[in-house]
PDB file of C-alpha atoms in Angstrom:
ATOM      1  CA  TYR A   1       3.836   5.841   4.662  1.00  0.00           C
ATOM      2  CA  LEU A   2      -0.028   7.199   5.433  1.00  0.00           C
ATOM      3  CA  VAL A   3      -2.310   7.992   1.928  1.00  0.00           C
ATOM      4  CA  GLN A   4      -5.610   9.351   1.613  1.00  0.00           C
ATOM      5  CA  SER A   5      -7.253   9.602  -1.697  1.00  0.00           C
ATOM      6  CA  GLU A   6      -3.918   8.975  -3.331  1.00  0.00           C
ATOM      7  CA  ARG A   7      -2.348  11.813  -1.616  1.00  0.00           C
ATOM      8  CA  PHE A   8       0.733  11.216   0.515  1.00  0.00           C
ATOM      9  CA  ILE A   9      -0.248  12.493   4.261  1.00  0.00           C
ATOM     10  CA  THR A  10       3.039  11.228   6.396  1.00  0.00           C
ATOM     11  CA  SER A  11       5.722   8.944   7.468  1.00  0.00           C
ATOM     12  CA  ALA A  12       6.269   6.978  10.357  1.00  0.00           C
ATOM     13  CA  PRO A  13       9.570   5.442  11.350  1.00  0.00           C
ATOM     14  CA  ALA A  14       9.306   2.082  13.010  1.00  0.00           C
ATOM     15  CA  ASP A  15      11.049   1.595  16.023  1.00  0.00           C
ATOM     16  CA  THR A  16      13.266  -1.107  17.089  1.00  0.00           C
ATOM     17  CA  GLN A  17      11.290  -3.303  17.660  1.00  0.00           C
ATOM     18  CA  GLY A  18       9.390  -2.676  14.867  1.00  0.00           C
ATOM     19  CA  ASN A  19       6.448  -0.324  16.294  1.00  0.00           C
ATOM     20  CA  TYR A  20       4.598   2.331  14.120  1.00  0.00           C
ATOM     21  CA  LEU A  21       2.272   4.713  15.829  1.00  0.00           C
ATOM     22  CA  PHE A  22      -0.069   7.500  13.481  1.00  0.00           C
ATOM     23  CA  LEU A  23      -1.914   9.365  15.713  1.00  0.00           C
ATOM     24  CA  VAL A  24      -4.745  10.741  12.927  1.00  0.00           C
ATOM     25  CA  GLU A  25      -6.067  13.953  13.357  1.00  0.00           C
ATOM     26  CA  HIS A  26      -8.496  13.749  10.432  1.00  0.00           C
ATOM     27  CA  VAL A  27     -10.296  10.610  10.434  1.00  0.00           C
ATOM     28  CA  GLY A  28     -11.394   8.301   7.391  1.00  0.00           C
ATOM     29  CA  THR A  29      -9.723   5.226   4.892  1.00  0.00           C
ATOM     30  CA  PHE A  30      -5.890   5.088   4.473  1.00  0.00           C
ATOM     31  CA  ASP A  31      -3.304   3.135   2.433  1.00  0.00           C
ATOM     32  CA  LEU A  32      -0.274   2.053   4.207  1.00  0.00           C
ATOM     33  CA  LEU A  33       2.529   1.402   2.957  1.00  0.00           C
ATOM     34  CA  ALA A  34       5.775   0.538   4.285  1.00  0.00           C
ATOM     35  CA  GLY A  35       9.439   0.074   2.746  1.00  0.00           C
ATOM     36  CA  ALA A  36      12.752  -0.957   4.706  1.00  0.00           C
ATOM     37  CA  SER A  37      16.220  -1.188   3.091  1.00  0.00           C
ATOM     38  CA  ASN A  38      16.097  -4.980   4.586  1.00  0.00           C
ATOM     39  CA  ALA A  39      12.251  -5.680   3.285  1.00  0.00           C
ATOM     40  CA  ALA A  40       9.770  -4.515   1.270  1.00  0.00           C
ATOM     41  CA  PHE A  41       5.726  -5.040   2.346  1.00  0.00           C
ATOM     42  CA  THR A  42       2.491  -5.722   0.064  1.00  0.00           C
ATOM     43  CA  PRO A  43       0.265  -2.106   0.360  1.00  0.00           C
ATOM     44  CA  VAL A  44      -2.691  -1.997   2.744  1.00  0.00           C
ATOM     45  CA  LEU A  45      -5.690  -0.265   1.376  1.00  0.00           C
ATOM     46  CA  GLY A  46      -8.842   0.645   2.888  1.00  0.00           C
ATOM     47  CA  VAL A  47      -7.337   0.850   6.383  1.00  0.00           C
ATOM     48  CA  VAL A  48     -10.496   2.470   7.866  1.00  0.00           C
ATOM     49  CA  VAL A  49      -9.641   4.964  11.039  1.00  0.00           C
ATOM     50  CA  SER A  50     -13.164   6.327  12.685  1.00  0.00           C
ATOM     51  CA  ALA A  51     -13.333   8.909  15.385  1.00  0.00           C
ATOM     52  CA  GLY A  52     -11.891   7.759  18.634  1.00  0.00           C
ATOM     53  CA  ALA A  53     -10.677   4.306  17.584  1.00  0.00           C
ATOM     54  CA  THR A  54      -7.479   2.514  18.327  1.00  0.00           C
ATOM     55  CA  VAL A  55      -6.772   0.620  14.817  1.00  0.00           C
ATOM     56  CA  GLN A  56      -3.905  -2.307  14.631  1.00  0.00           C
ATOM     57  CA  GLN A  57      -2.302  -2.909  11.607  1.00  0.00           C
ATOM     58  CA  ASP A  58       0.562  -4.876  11.124  1.00  0.00           C
ATOM     59  CA  MET A  59       2.798  -6.038   8.261  1.00  0.00           C
ATOM     60  CA  VAL A  60       4.840  -8.550   7.098  1.00  0.00           C
ATOM     61  CA  SER A  61       7.395  -8.822   4.586  1.00  0.00           C
ATOM     62  CA  GLY A  62       7.371 -10.812   1.793  1.00  0.00           C
ATOM     63  CA  ASN A  63       9.722 -13.969   0.915  1.00  0.00           C
ATOM     64  CA  ALA A  64      10.946 -12.554  -2.684  1.00  0.00           C
ATOM     65  CA  SER A  65      14.454 -11.515  -3.531  1.00  0.00           C
ATOM     66  CA  LEU A  66      16.142 -10.329  -6.361  1.00  0.00           C
ATOM     67  CA  GLU A  67      19.322 -10.038  -7.478  1.00  0.00           C
ATOM     68  CA  VAL A  68      20.771  -6.831  -9.403  1.00  0.00           C
ATOM     69  CA  THR A  69      23.904  -7.571 -11.473  1.00  0.00           C
ATOM     70  CA  VAL A  70      24.859  -4.183 -12.755  1.00  0.00           C
ATOM     71  CA  THR A  71      27.065  -3.486 -15.724  1.00  0.00           C
ATOM     72  CA  ASP A  72      29.023  -0.591 -17.253  1.00  0.00           C
ATOM     73  CA  ALA A  73      31.057  -0.705 -20.751  1.00  0.00           C
ATOM     74  CA  SER A  74      33.136   2.508 -19.826  1.00  0.00           C
ATOM     75  CA  GLN A  75      33.629   2.875 -16.634  1.00  0.00           C
ATOM     76  CA  ASP A  76      33.957   0.985 -12.930  1.00  0.00           C
ATOM     77  CA  VAL A  77      31.026  -0.187 -11.200  1.00  0.00           C
ATOM     78  CA  SER A  78      32.216  -0.622  -7.787  1.00  0.00           C
ATOM     79  CA  GLY A  79      30.364   2.518  -6.137  1.00  0.00           C
ATOM     80  CA  ILE A  80      27.706   2.302  -8.236  1.00  0.00           C
ATOM     81  CA  THR A  81      23.817   2.834  -6.082  1.00  0.00           C
ATOM     82  CA  VAL A  82      21.093   0.399  -7.159  1.00  0.00           C
ATOM     83  CA  GLY A  83      17.634   1.369  -5.306  1.00  0.00           C
ATOM     84  CA  LEU A  84      14.459  -0.252  -5.279  1.00  0.00           C
ATOM     85  CA  SER A  85      11.133   1.288  -5.891  1.00  0.00           C
ATOM     86  CA  LEU A  86       7.974  -1.252  -5.505  1.00  0.00           C
ATOM     87  CA  GLU A  87       5.375   0.173  -7.888  1.00  0.00           C
ATOM     88  CA  THR A  88       1.971   0.842  -6.333  1.00  0.00           C
ATOM     89  CA  THR A  89      -1.611   2.651  -7.393  1.00  0.00           C
ATOM     90  CA  GLN A  90      -0.597   5.374  -5.023  1.00  0.00           C
ATOM     91  CA  GLY A  91       3.022   5.773  -6.534  1.00  0.00           C
ATOM     92  CA  GLN A  92       5.944   4.188  -6.260  1.00  0.00           C
ATOM     93  CA  VAL A  93       7.320   3.204  -2.043  1.00  0.00           C
ATOM     94  CA  PRO A  94      11.494   3.135  -1.863  1.00  0.00           C
ATOM     95  CA  GLU A  95      12.125  -0.381  -0.106  1.00  0.00           C
ATOM     96  CA  GLY A  96      15.806  -0.249  -0.700  1.00  0.00           C
ATOM     97  CA  VAL A  97      19.128   1.053  -1.710  1.00  0.00           C
ATOM     98  CA  VAL A  98      22.496  -1.127  -2.030  1.00  0.00           C
ATOM     99  CA  VAL A  99      25.995   0.125  -2.980  1.00  0.00           C
ATOM    100  CA  VAL A 100      27.633  -1.979  -4.781  1.00  0.00           C
ATOM    101  CA  GLY A 101      31.363  -3.605  -5.260  1.00  0.00           C
ATOM    102  CA  SER A 102      33.757  -4.428  -7.799  1.00  0.00           C
ATOM    103  CA  ASP A 103      31.358  -7.729  -8.422  1.00  0.00           C
ATOM    104  CA  GLY A 104      28.529  -5.342  -9.349  1.00  0.00           C
ATOM    105  CA  VAL A 105      25.767  -6.607  -7.488  1.00  0.00           C
ATOM    106  CA  ALA A 106      22.905  -5.551  -5.608  1.00  0.00           C
ATOM    107  CA  ARG A 107      21.126  -8.444  -3.508  1.00  0.00           C
ATOM    108  CA  PHE A 108      17.490  -7.646  -2.475  1.00  0.00           C
ATOM    109  CA  ASP A 109      15.681 -10.195   0.435  1.00  0.00           C
ATOM    110  CA  ASN A 110      12.626 -10.246   2.400  1.00  0.00           C
ATOM    111  CA  PHE A 111      10.266  -8.608  -0.667  1.00  0.00           C
ATOM    112  CA  ALA A 112       6.678  -8.994  -1.624  1.00  0.00           C
ATOM    113  CA  ALA A 113       5.671  -9.884  -4.909  1.00  0.00           C
ATOM    114  CA  GLY A 114       4.975  -7.014  -6.726  1.00  0.00           C
ATOM    115  CA  SER A 115       6.775  -5.179  -9.790  1.00  0.00           C
ATOM    116  CA  TYR A 116       9.518  -3.460  -8.806  1.00  0.00           C
ATOM    117  CA  SER A 117      11.542  -0.300 -10.466  1.00  0.00           C
ATOM    118  CA  ILE A 118      15.536  -0.527 -10.652  1.00  0.00           C
ATOM    119  CA  HIS A 119      16.868   2.557 -10.474  1.00  0.00           C
ATOM    120  CA  VAL A 120      20.933   2.778 -10.924  1.00  0.00           C
ATOM    121  CA  THR A 121      23.038   5.848 -10.408  1.00  0.00           C
ATOM    122  CA  GLY A 122      26.703   6.103 -10.413  1.00  0.00           C
ATOM    123  CA  PRO A 123      29.371   8.565 -11.085  1.00  0.00           C
ATOM    124  CA  ASN A 124      29.799  10.663 -13.957  1.00  0.00           C
ATOM    125  CA  ASN A 125      25.950  10.649 -15.129  1.00  0.00           C
ATOM    126  CA  HIS A 126      25.944   6.773 -15.330  1.00  0.00           C
ATOM    127  CA  GLY A 127      22.906   5.263 -14.712  1.00  0.00           C
ATOM    128  CA  GLY A 128      19.931   3.059 -16.078  1.00  0.00           C
ATOM    129  CA  ILE A 129      16.160   1.859 -15.256  1.00  0.00           C
ATOM    130  CA  LEU A 130      15.000  -1.560 -15.483  1.00  0.00           C
ATOM    131  CA  SER A 131      11.463  -3.025 -14.477  1.00  0.00           C
ATOM    132  CA  ALA A 132      11.151  -6.223 -12.620  1.00  0.00           C
ATOM    133  CA  ASN A 133       8.021  -8.470 -11.725  1.00  0.00           C
ATOM    134  CA  VAL A 134       8.993 -11.047  -8.820  1.00  0.00           C
ATOM    135  CA  ALA A 135       6.973 -13.533  -7.809  1.00  0.00           C
ATOM    136  CA  ALA A 136       5.946 -14.420  -4.050  1.00  0.00           C
ATOM    137  CA  GLY A 137       8.911 -16.774  -2.649  1.00  0.00           C
ATOM    138  CA  GLU A 138      10.920 -16.279  -6.099  1.00  0.00           C
ATOM    139  CA  SER A 139      14.253 -15.346  -6.383  1.00  0.00           C
ATOM    140  CA  LYS A 140      15.333 -13.724  -9.387  1.00  0.00           C
ATOM    141  CA  SER A 141      18.322 -12.004 -11.338  1.00  0.00           C
ATOM    142  CA  VAL A 142      18.068  -9.084 -13.561  1.00  0.00           C
ATOM    143  CA  SER A 143      20.755  -7.341 -15.317  1.00  0.00           C
ATOM    144  CA  VAL A 144      21.439  -3.132 -15.463  1.00  0.00           C
ATOM    145  CA  ALA A 145      23.584  -1.944 -18.234  1.00  0.00           C
ATOM    146  CA  ALA A 146      24.478   1.448 -16.884  1.00  0.00           C
ATOM    147  CA  ALA A 147      25.169   4.476 -19.447  1.00  0.00           C
ATOM    148  CA  ALA A 148      25.397   7.806 -19.781  1.00  0.00           C
ATOM    149  CA  ARG A 149      22.187  10.160 -19.028  1.00  0.00           C
ATOM    150  CA  SER A 150      20.511  13.392 -17.829  1.00  0.00           C
ATOM    151  CA  SER A 151      20.982  14.710 -14.573  1.00  0.00           C
ATOM    152  CA  LEU A 152      19.765  17.188 -11.834  1.00  0.00           C
ATOM    153  CA  SER A 153      21.654  17.844  -8.550  1.00  0.00           C
ATOM    154  CA  GLY A 154      21.893  20.848  -5.799  1.00  0.00           C
ATOM    155  CA  THR A 155      22.820  21.555  -2.491  1.00  0.00           C
ATOM    156  CA  ILE A 156      20.674  21.056   0.524  1.00  0.00           C
ATOM    157  CA  THR A 157      21.302  24.047   2.931  1.00  0.00           C
ATOM    158  CA  ASP A 158      19.365  25.498   6.228  1.00  0.00           C
ATOM    159  CA  ALA A 159      18.852  29.520   7.074  1.00  0.00           C
ATOM    160  CA  ASP A 160      22.228  29.123   8.357  1.00  0.00           C
ATOM    161  CA  SER A 161      23.793  27.492   5.122  1.00  0.00           C
ATOM    162  CA  ASP A 162      25.129  24.334   6.785  1.00  0.00           C
ATOM    163  CA  PRO A 163      24.398  21.295   4.980  1.00  0.00           C
ATOM    164  CA  VAL A 164      21.105  19.321   5.699  1.00  0.00           C
ATOM    165  CA  THR A 165      21.630  15.740   5.256  1.00  0.00           C
ATOM    166  CA  GLU A 166      19.504  12.853   5.465  1.00  0.00           C
ATOM    167  CA  ALA A 167      17.003  14.971   3.554  1.00  0.00           C
ATOM    168  CA  MET A 168      14.687  12.868   0.767  1.00  0.00           C
ATOM    169  CA  LEU A 169      13.679  15.058  -2.403  1.00  0.00           C
ATOM    170  CA  PHE A 170      11.024  14.011  -4.458  1.00  0.00           C
ATOM    171  CA  LEU A 171      10.866  14.842  -8.317  1.00  0.00           C
ATOM    172  CA  THR A 172       7.491  15.080 -10.102  1.00  0.00           C
ATOM    173  CA  PRO A 173       6.789  16.244 -13.418  1.00  0.00           C
ATOM    174  CA  ALA A 174       4.843  19.596 -13.352  1.00  0.00           C
ATOM    175  CA  ALA A 175       1.887  17.685 -15.676  1.00  0.00           C
ATOM    176  CA  ASP A 176       1.497  15.033 -13.191  1.00  0.00           C
ATOM    177  CA  PRO A 177       2.615  15.787  -9.884  1.00  0.00           C
ATOM    178  CA  GLY A 178       1.376  12.398  -8.277  1.00  0.00           C
ATOM    179  CA  ARG A 179       3.890  10.539 -10.462  1.00  0.00           C
ATOM    180  CA  GLN A 180       7.532  10.041  -8.661  1.00  0.00           C
ATOM    181  CA  VAL A 181       9.707   9.897 -12.287  1.00  0.00           C
ATOM    182  CA  THR A 182      13.308   9.716 -10.284  1.00  0.00           C
ATOM    183  CA  SER A 183      16.205   7.714  -9.307  1.00  0.00           C
ATOM    184  CA  TYR A 184      17.820   8.354  -6.291  1.00  0.00           C
ATOM    185  CA  ALA A 185      21.502   8.269  -4.732  1.00  0.00           C
ATOM    186  CA  LEU A 186      23.370   8.541  -1.443  1.00  0.00           C
ATOM    187  CA  LEU A 187      25.755  11.320  -2.050  1.00  0.00           C
ATOM    188  CA  ASP A 188      28.624  12.459  -0.418  1.00  0.00           C
ATOM    189  CA  ARG A 189      29.972  15.801  -1.173  1.00  0.00           C
TER     190      ARG A 189
END
């Protein structure tokens, strides 16, 4: 993700070799954020891209791990989604999503040190949110108790009413449009 003045500019996927490229039309100072399902990265702040410049900015994942155990007093935890987001000054950066098995455990490895929001989303509007601070090299375990909560859902379609898959939605409070306040789930409807 490329951010300028705390505003999201664009995103670019890394290729099979881990390479990425942003073609920068409007030069300036940017923050570079990255996330993957199997790794998290410390944001790089203040990257200056001048007119005509080619800037190389590599990123290396962290070496911390986080194990999340999900419990639910009223239903089976198998199939519950656990999403992890790194909390930054630019907002939350999605870092990974795991669907838990019957043991209720989700494990995230190769993560950068930092403060993470853990979003648990399950069937019947059950879920939970927890924050965890993880130090460099640390292996941390936390538990989240899923319970009934409010929800907002819908369907994304194109102009021909065909479902749009892999769409990413962001829900922000109207009073603070820069702050993401949602958990997310992988749905198969």
